Tab-separated table of C-alpha atoms in Angstrom:
chain	number	residue	atom	x	y	z
C	1	UNK	CA	0.093	-0.012	-0.087
C	2	UNK	CA	1.226	3.562	-0.890
C	3	UNK	CA	2.433	5.310	2.343
C	4	UNK	CA	2.730	9.245	2.434
C	5	UNK	CA	5.503	10.913	4.200
C	6	UNK	CA	3.049	12.312	6.715
C	7	UNK	CA	1.944	8.713	7.559
C	8	UNK	CA	5.485	7.685	8.098
C	9	UNK	CA	6.157	10.569	10.251
C	10	UNK	CA	3.072	9.934	12.464
C	11	UNK	CA	3.987	6.181	12.755
C	12	UNK	CA	7.674	7.064	13.731
C	13	UNK	CA	6.224	9.566	16.347
C	14	UNK	CA	3.856	6.974	17.885
C	15	UNK	CA	6.756	4.589	18.175
C	16	UNK	CA	8.796	7.153	20.050
C	17	UNK	CA	5.997	8.103	22.634
C	18	UNK	CA	6.793	8.155	26.210
C	19	UNK	CA	6.579	4.547	27.903
C	20	UNK	CA	3.908	4.314	30.525
C	21	UNK	CA	4.769	2.899	34.021
C	22	UNK	CA	4.200	-0.949	33.888
C	23	UNK	CA	5.352	-1.166	30.189
C	24	UNK	CA	8.633	-2.472	31.157
C	25	UNK	CA	10.353	0.198	29.249
C	26	UNK	CA	9.327	3.104	31.464
C	27	UNK	CA	12.244	5.182	32.697
C	28	UNK	CA	11.823	4.770	36.556
C	29	UNK	CA	14.774	7.282	37.142
C	30	UNK	CA	12.251	10.153	36.528
C	31	UNK	CA	10.387	9.128	39.560
C	32	UNK	CA	11.115	8.169	43.224
C	33	UNK	CA	10.772	8.989	46.679
C	34	UNK	CA	12.520	11.631	48.782
C	35	UNK	CA	14.200	14.865	47.491
C	36	UNK	CA	11.987	17.807	46.348
C	37	UNK	CA	9.826	16.326	43.427
C	38	UNK	CA	7.191	15.145	45.559
C	39	UNK	CA	3.192	15.106	45.646
C	40	UNK	CA	1.383	15.125	42.270
C	41	UNK	CA	4.572	15.268	40.360
C	42	UNK	CA	5.466	11.599	41.196
C	43	UNK	CA	2.024	10.210	41.029
C	44	UNK	CA	2.091	7.693	38.107
C	45	UNK	CA	-0.948	7.091	36.002
C	46	UNK	CA	-1.724	3.647	34.786
C	47	UNK	CA	-2.787	2.666	31.417
C	48	UNK	CA	-6.460	2.363	32.321
C	49	UNK	CA	-6.616	5.888	33.910
C	50	UNK	CA	-8.112	7.511	30.844
C	51	UNK	CA	-9.211	5.283	27.898
C	52	UNK	CA	-7.460	2.378	26.382
C	53	UNK	CA	-4.007	2.379	24.576
C	54	UNK	CA	-5.914	1.787	21.400
C	55	UNK	CA	-8.115	4.862	21.883
C	56	UNK	CA	-4.981	6.896	22.737
C	57	UNK	CA	-3.319	5.657	19.568
C	58	UNK	CA	-6.383	6.394	17.549
C	59	UNK	CA	-6.854	10.094	19.092
C	60	UNK	CA	-2.924	10.813	18.672
C	61	UNK	CA	-2.884	9.699	15.055
C	62	UNK	CA	-5.777	11.863	14.232
C	63	UNK	CA	-4.325	14.982	15.726
C	64	UNK	CA	-0.878	14.377	14.288
C	65	UNK	CA	-2.264	13.922	10.869
C	66	UNK	CA	-3.549	17.325	10.944
C	67	UNK	CA	-0.267	18.908	11.645
C	68	UNK	CA	1.927	20.100	8.885
C	69	UNK	CA	4.780	17.809	7.765
C	70	UNK	CA	7.489	20.314	8.542
C	71	UNK	CA	5.983	20.635	12.058
C	72	UNK	CA	5.836	16.826	12.568
C	73	UNK	CA	9.548	16.683	11.421
C	74	UNK	CA	10.500	19.203	14.182
C	75	UNK	CA	8.602	17.311	16.779
C	76	UNK	CA	10.135	14.062	15.779
C	77	UNK	CA	13.585	15.585	16.126
C	78	UNK	CA	12.901	16.696	19.657
C	79	UNK	CA	11.188	13.446	20.637
C	80	UNK	CA	13.789	11.122	19.101
C	81	UNK	CA	16.613	12.985	20.562
C	82	UNK	CA	15.034	13.307	23.903
C	83	UNK	CA	15.474	17.005	23.971
C	84	UNK	CA	19.178	16.763	23.012
C	85	UNK	CA	18.905	18.353	19.473
C	86	UNK	CA	17.698	21.918	18.989
C	87	UNK	CA	13.995	21.742	17.744
C	88	UNK	CA	11.550	24.329	16.755
C	89	UNK	CA	8.451	25.364	18.477
C	90	UNK	CA	5.370	23.422	17.563
C	91	UNK	CA	2.732	26.229	17.561
C	92	UNK	CA	-0.853	24.919	17.688
C	93	UNK	CA	-4.245	26.186	18.839
C	94	UNK	CA	-4.206	26.433	22.708
C	95	UNK	CA	-8.009	26.475	23.107
C	96	UNK	CA	-8.648	23.047	21.375
C	97	UNK	CA	-9.895	20.341	23.774
C	98	UNK	CA	-9.491	16.503	23.129
C	99	UNK	CA	-11.352	13.808	24.752
C	100	UNK	CA	-9.903	10.424	25.766
C	101	UNK	CA	-12.273	8.080	27.537
C	102	UNK	CA	-14.341	10.126	29.974
C	103	UNK	CA	-11.486	12.668	30.560
C	104	UNK	CA	-11.036	15.952	28.549
C	105	UNK	CA	-7.461	17.404	27.730
C	106	UNK	CA	-6.236	20.574	26.194
C	107	UNK	CA	-4.236	19.826	23.029
C	108	UNK	CA	-0.844	20.882	24.551
C	109	UNK	CA	-1.538	18.704	27.455
C	110	UNK	CA	-2.429	15.508	25.595
C	111	UNK	CA	0.882	15.881	23.460
C	112	UNK	CA	2.977	16.512	26.719
C	113	UNK	CA	1.517	13.292	28.092
C	114	UNK	CA	1.845	11.176	25.062
C	115	UNK	CA	5.389	12.237	24.221
C	116	UNK	CA	7.066	12.915	27.674
C	117	UNK	CA	5.035	12.531	30.871
C	118	UNK	CA	2.348	9.895	30.948
C	119	UNK	CA	1.396	10.748	34.561
C	120	UNK	CA	1.023	14.548	33.851
C	121	UNK	CA	-2.443	15.797	35.126
C	122	UNK	CA	-2.362	19.362	34.497
C	123	UNK	CA	-0.276	22.159	32.637
C	124	UNK	CA	0.177	23.901	35.918
C	125	UNK	CA	2.736	21.131	36.860
C	126	UNK	CA	4.974	22.332	34.087
C	127	UNK	CA	7.458	25.356	33.461
C	128	UNK	CA	8.139	26.551	29.998
C	129	UNK	CA	11.841	26.771	29.080
C	130	UNK	CA	13.162	30.293	28.359
C	131	UNK	CA	14.307	29.181	24.784
C	132	UNK	CA	10.625	28.638	23.756
C	133	UNK	CA	8.812	31.226	21.693
C	134	UNK	CA	5.694	30.948	23.994
C	135	UNK	CA	7.863	31.785	27.064
C	136	UNK	CA	6.210	34.673	29.053
C	137	UNK	CA	3.090	34.634	26.734
C	138	UNK	CA	-0.329	35.062	28.636
C	139	UNK	CA	-3.080	33.068	27.034
C	140	UNK	CA	-1.875	33.130	23.411
C	141	UNK	CA	-4.098	31.809	20.515
C	142	UNK	CA	-1.187	29.716	19.585
C	143	UNK	CA	1.008	27.813	22.052
C	144	UNK	CA	4.009	25.797	21.718
C	145	UNK	CA	3.279	22.078	22.165
C	146	UNK	CA	6.951	20.834	21.793
C	147	UNK	CA	7.247	18.577	24.936
C	148	UNK	CA	10.931	19.296	25.213
C	149	UNK	CA	10.498	22.998	25.570
C	150	UNK	CA	8.793	22.178	28.805
C	151	UNK	CA	9.982	21.072	32.192
C	152	UNK	CA	8.263	19.651	35.431
C	153	UNK	CA	8.165	21.965	38.339
C	154	UNK	CA	10.040	20.722	41.314
C	155	UNK	CA	7.922	20.930	44.527
C	156	UNK	CA	9.776	21.805	47.641
C	157	UNK	CA	9.326	19.820	50.742
C	158	UNK	CA	7.661	21.156	53.832
C	159	UNK	CA	8.901	20.409	56.339
C	160	UNK	CA	12.268	19.068	55.117
C	161	UNK	CA	13.514	15.864	56.475
C	162	UNK	CA	16.282	16.229	58.887
C	163	UNK	CA	18.633	13.909	57.331
C	164	UNK	CA	19.241	16.210	54.455
C	165	UNK	CA	19.937	19.368	56.435
C	166	UNK	CA	23.187	20.816	56.854
C	167	UNK	CA	24.609	23.339	59.482
C	168	UNK	CA	25.609	26.483	57.292
C	169	UNK	CA	29.054	26.344	58.892
C	170	UNK	CA	29.954	23.111	56.941
C	171	UNK	CA	28.753	24.523	53.520
C	172	UNK	CA	31.795	26.817	52.767
C	173	UNK	CA	33.702	25.792	49.510
C	174	UNK	CA	37.126	24.581	49.661
C	175	UNK	CA	39.583	27.269	50.372
C	176	UNK	CA	38.866	30.887	49.688
C	177	UNK	CA	37.376	30.301	46.219
C	178	UNK	CA	34.216	32.527	46.789
C	179	UNK	CA	36.148	35.473	47.592
C	180	UNK	CA	38.414	35.239	44.625
C	181	UNK	CA	35.806	34.355	42.017
C	182	UNK	CA	35.143	37.766	40.599
C	183	UNK	CA	38.735	38.625	40.405
C	184	UNK	CA	39.902	35.526	38.607
C	185	UNK	CA	37.087	35.566	35.988
C	186	UNK	CA	38.523	38.955	34.817
C	187	UNK	CA	35.107	39.906	33.623
C	188	UNK	CA	32.718	42.268	35.462
C	189	UNK	CA	30.014	41.975	32.769
C	190	UNK	CA	28.846	38.553	33.689
C	191	UNK	CA	25.932	37.614	35.906
C	192	UNK	CA	27.685	34.510	37.204
C	193	UNK	CA	30.732	32.194	36.888
C	194	UNK	CA	30.746	28.448	37.023
C	195	UNK	CA	33.414	26.279	38.461
C	196	UNK	CA	33.570	22.425	37.928
C	197	UNK	CA	34.969	20.084	40.588
C	198	UNK	CA	35.827	16.636	41.006
C	199	UNK	CA	35.934	16.004	44.778
C	200	UNK	CA	38.310	18.496	46.105
C	201	UNK	CA	40.121	19.508	42.918
C	202	UNK	CA	38.853	22.103	40.459
C	203	UNK	CA	39.072	21.157	36.937
C	204	UNK	CA	39.429	23.613	34.262
C	205	UNK	CA	39.163	27.556	34.479
C	206	UNK	CA	36.146	29.495	35.658
C	207	UNK	CA	33.423	29.810	33.010
C	208	UNK	CA	32.045	33.317	32.913
C	209	UNK	CA	28.306	33.626	31.856
C	210	UNK	CA	27.048	36.441	30.019
C	211	UNK	CA	24.196	35.108	28.004
C	212	UNK	CA	20.778	34.606	29.746
C	213	UNK	CA	21.084	30.841	29.680
C	214	UNK	CA	23.899	28.352	29.650
C	215	UNK	CA	23.903	24.537	28.903
C	216	UNK	CA	26.377	22.603	31.114
C	217	UNK	CA	26.930	19.253	29.739
C	218	UNK	CA	29.155	16.232	29.290
C	219	UNK	CA	27.795	14.995	25.788
C	220	UNK	CA	25.119	16.942	24.128
C	221	UNK	CA	24.320	16.908	20.405
C	222	UNK	CA	24.711	20.303	18.902
C	223	UNK	CA	25.843	21.362	22.351
C	224	UNK	CA	26.825	25.040	22.868
C	225	UNK	CA	27.987	26.092	26.304
C	226	UNK	CA	30.159	24.599	29.053
C	227	UNK	CA	31.309	21.228	27.802
C	228	UNK	CA	32.709	19.184	30.753
C	229	UNK	CA	33.830	16.382	28.394
C	230	UNK	CA	36.478	18.848	26.848
C	231	UNK	CA	38.118	19.374	30.202
C	232	UNK	CA	41.479	17.582	31.028
C	233	UNK	CA	41.155	15.910	34.469
C	234	UNK	CA	43.837	14.067	36.268
C	235	UNK	CA	41.439	12.287	38.344
C	236	UNK	CA	41.693	8.388	37.730
C	237	UNK	CA	38.948	7.581	40.130
C	238	UNK	CA	36.695	4.928	38.594
C	239	UNK	CA	33.585	6.621	40.255
C	240	UNK	CA	34.574	9.970	38.926
C	241	UNK	CA	34.903	8.473	35.499
C	242	UNK	CA	31.547	6.656	35.713
C	243	UNK	CA	29.706	9.681	36.967
C	244	UNK	CA	31.200	11.861	34.131
C	245	UNK	CA	29.622	9.793	31.567
C	246	UNK	CA	26.296	9.930	33.225
C	247	UNK	CA	26.280	13.645	33.128
C	248	UNK	CA	25.060	13.268	29.593
C	249	UNK	CA	22.959	16.420	28.626
C	250	UNK	CA	23.609	17.873	31.988
C	251	UNK	CA	21.747	20.933	33.159
C	252	UNK	CA	20.470	24.293	31.745
C	253	UNK	CA	21.213	27.427	33.793
C	254	UNK	CA	18.875	30.409	32.959
C	255	UNK	CA	18.516	33.854	34.409
C	256	UNK	CA	15.005	34.827	34.290
C	257	UNK	CA	12.881	37.772	35.712
C	258	UNK	CA	12.025	35.791	38.984
C	259	UNK	CA	15.356	34.308	39.635
C	260	UNK	CA	17.882	31.675	38.329
C	261	UNK	CA	16.403	28.469	37.188
C	262	UNK	CA	18.248	25.062	36.957
C	263	UNK	CA	16.684	22.351	34.493
C	264	UNK	CA	17.946	18.902	34.759
C	265	UNK	CA	18.403	17.663	31.173
C	266	UNK	CA	20.251	14.402	32.155
C	267	UNK	CA	18.856	10.996	32.799
C	268	UNK	CA	19.922	11.049	36.554
C	269	UNK	CA	19.161	13.230	39.471
C	270	UNK	CA	21.021	16.221	40.439
C	271	UNK	CA	21.431	17.567	43.968
C	272	UNK	CA	21.379	21.307	44.835
C	273	UNK	CA	22.080	23.509	47.897
C	274	UNK	CA	21.211	27.209	47.812
C	275	UNK	CA	20.522	29.734	50.687
C	276	UNK	CA	17.498	31.023	48.941
C	277	UNK	CA	15.672	27.625	48.829
C	278	UNK	CA	15.233	27.678	52.609
C	279	UNK	CA	13.579	29.531	55.400
C	280	UNK	CA	15.487	32.849	55.765
C	281	UNK	CA	15.539	32.409	59.543
C	282	UNK	CA	17.099	28.894	59.428
C	283	UNK	CA	20.703	28.274	60.333
C	284	UNK	CA	20.711	25.049	58.338
C	285	UNK	CA	20.228	24.571	54.424
C	286	UNK	CA	18.571	21.722	52.695
C	287	UNK	CA	20.165	19.605	49.981
C	288	UNK	CA	17.418	19.264	47.330
C	289	UNK	CA	17.100	16.243	44.962
C	290	UNK	CA	15.909	17.291	41.461
C	291	UNK	CA	14.904	14.423	39.174
C	292	UNK	CA	15.448	14.302	35.353
C	293	UNK	CA	13.076	16.551	33.457
C	294	UNK	CA	12.365	18.875	36.389
C	295	UNK	CA	13.233	22.519	36.983
C	296	UNK	CA	13.796	24.320	40.142
C	297	UNK	CA	14.342	28.048	41.013
C	298	UNK	CA	17.771	27.613	42.435
C	299	UNK	CA	18.568	31.236	43.329
C	300	UNK	CA	16.414	34.295	44.152
C	301	UNK	CA	18.508	37.543	43.993
C	302	UNK	CA	15.887	39.670	45.935
C	303	UNK	CA	15.836	36.990	48.725
C	304	UNK	CA	19.616	36.728	48.731
C	305	UNK	CA	20.005	40.310	49.279
C	306	UNK	CA	17.547	40.160	52.307
C	307	UNK	CA	19.617	37.424	53.789
C	308	UNK	CA	22.717	39.687	54.241
C	309	UNK	CA	21.891	40.807	57.772
C	310	UNK	CA	24.578	42.703	59.809
C	311	UNK	CA	24.381	40.265	62.776
C	312	UNK	CA	24.501	37.032	60.483
C	313	UNK	CA	27.775	35.292	61.448
C	314	UNK	CA	27.615	33.360	58.096
C	315	UNK	CA	27.525	36.361	55.915
C	316	UNK	CA	30.034	38.325	57.965
C	317	UNK	CA	32.519	35.421	57.665
C	318	UNK	CA	31.925	34.474	54.152
C	319	UNK	CA	30.066	37.542	52.503
C	320	UNK	CA	29.370	35.622	49.226
C	321	UNK	CA	28.011	32.287	50.768
C	322	UNK	CA	24.435	33.584	50.164
C	323	UNK	CA	25.367	34.158	46.464
C	324	UNK	CA	26.459	30.648	45.639
C	325	UNK	CA	24.766	27.472	44.607
C	326	UNK	CA	26.259	24.105	44.624
C	327	UNK	CA	25.074	21.253	42.318
C	328	UNK	CA	26.365	17.602	42.512
C	329	UNK	CA	25.661	15.148	39.413
C	330	UNK	CA	24.244	11.714	40.162
C	331	UNK	CA	25.650	11.433	43.713
C	332	UNK	CA	24.046	13.198	46.625
C	333	UNK	CA	25.624	14.212	49.890
C	334	UNK	CA	24.266	14.378	53.517
C	335	UNK	CA	23.564	12.444	56.507
C	336	UNK	CA	21.660	9.767	54.619
C	337	UNK	CA	24.542	9.173	52.104
C	338	UNK	CA	28.039	8.059	52.561
C	339	UNK	CA	29.241	11.462	51.426
C	340	UNK	CA	28.863	14.045	54.170
C	341	UNK	CA	30.173	17.046	52.189
C	342	UNK	CA	29.882	18.082	48.649
C	343	UNK	CA	33.696	18.003	48.278
C	344	UNK	CA	33.588	14.335	48.595
C	345	UNK	CA	31.150	14.095	45.556
C	346	UNK	CA	32.766	12.806	42.305
C	347	UNK	CA	31.488	15.547	40.032
C	348	UNK	CA	30.053	18.909	41.013
C	349	UNK	CA	29.553	22.510	40.319
C	350	UNK	CA	29.864	25.755	41.986
C	351	UNK	CA	27.767	28.667	40.716
C	352	UNK	CA	28.856	32.171	42.039
C	353	UNK	CA	26.459	35.023	41.185
C	354	UNK	CA	27.718	38.669	40.521
C	355	UNK	CA	26.109	40.823	43.112
C	356	UNK	CA	28.124	43.862	42.218
């Protein structure tokens, strides 16, 4: 039978849909207990929650067949590369509703569920990435439905478990790095600098960030940013070598109107410590676990300014501690881990913000 190009693209897209929990192919690394991605974000919907697989296939095929071939090609590029390749926005009507079983879904929500998050219940659980054309738009007629232009919102724990809390006195980076960061970078126009560490050893030079967003990765198709895979490390530790390869697509760091966001693009969790993620009156900080595909507002400039109180021992001793975020790849640290301090983690980042 004669097969059109459009039909071939639709079939390839359906084969590349996100696996549902229980399929056997589902990536359980995107879920789990503990950390900050809790509540509705980790509830997994089964196959029978809304319609059958056959109904979903029929509905998805009918929708995709109405989309232009060029748009289908862009969507396929995003889905098959799992967000690794740059892909265009998929602008579709935002007000169109679809019905699956007894449940109604908006067109964007259905496509996000089919191609990325089968357990997604509402678009309020998502954050649009700053690279998207629909970023910052309010109720547009056309909205981007590219699932890899979105991320899941990381819900913070309340109250936090005691095992992951750290006294602030133990969170100082090795040596006097914070106090030298701006001078060493040699560039006052940047909004932050990034340092890559392997355990207690810094690898490579400081990376000065001037663009609104930065990709930090080990291996990313069409990657443009801070490539950790190009750095020369003398660390022969098997664990460090293993974790390096798991960094993969890494993270995206973006400065946005409400603060600095970190998006986990890798296939493994990352762990984040930031003074602005906790109660301003707390003398301890929480290490947050962020699962793949999730975003967290890792730093709030306004909140950081309010933390600098004259009688605050931490800020008088280390004035830039409140303007630093630490991020560990794959391996966490804290009292529930074998590593008590981030300087024992095999691969981690320090992000120092320019408050000048």
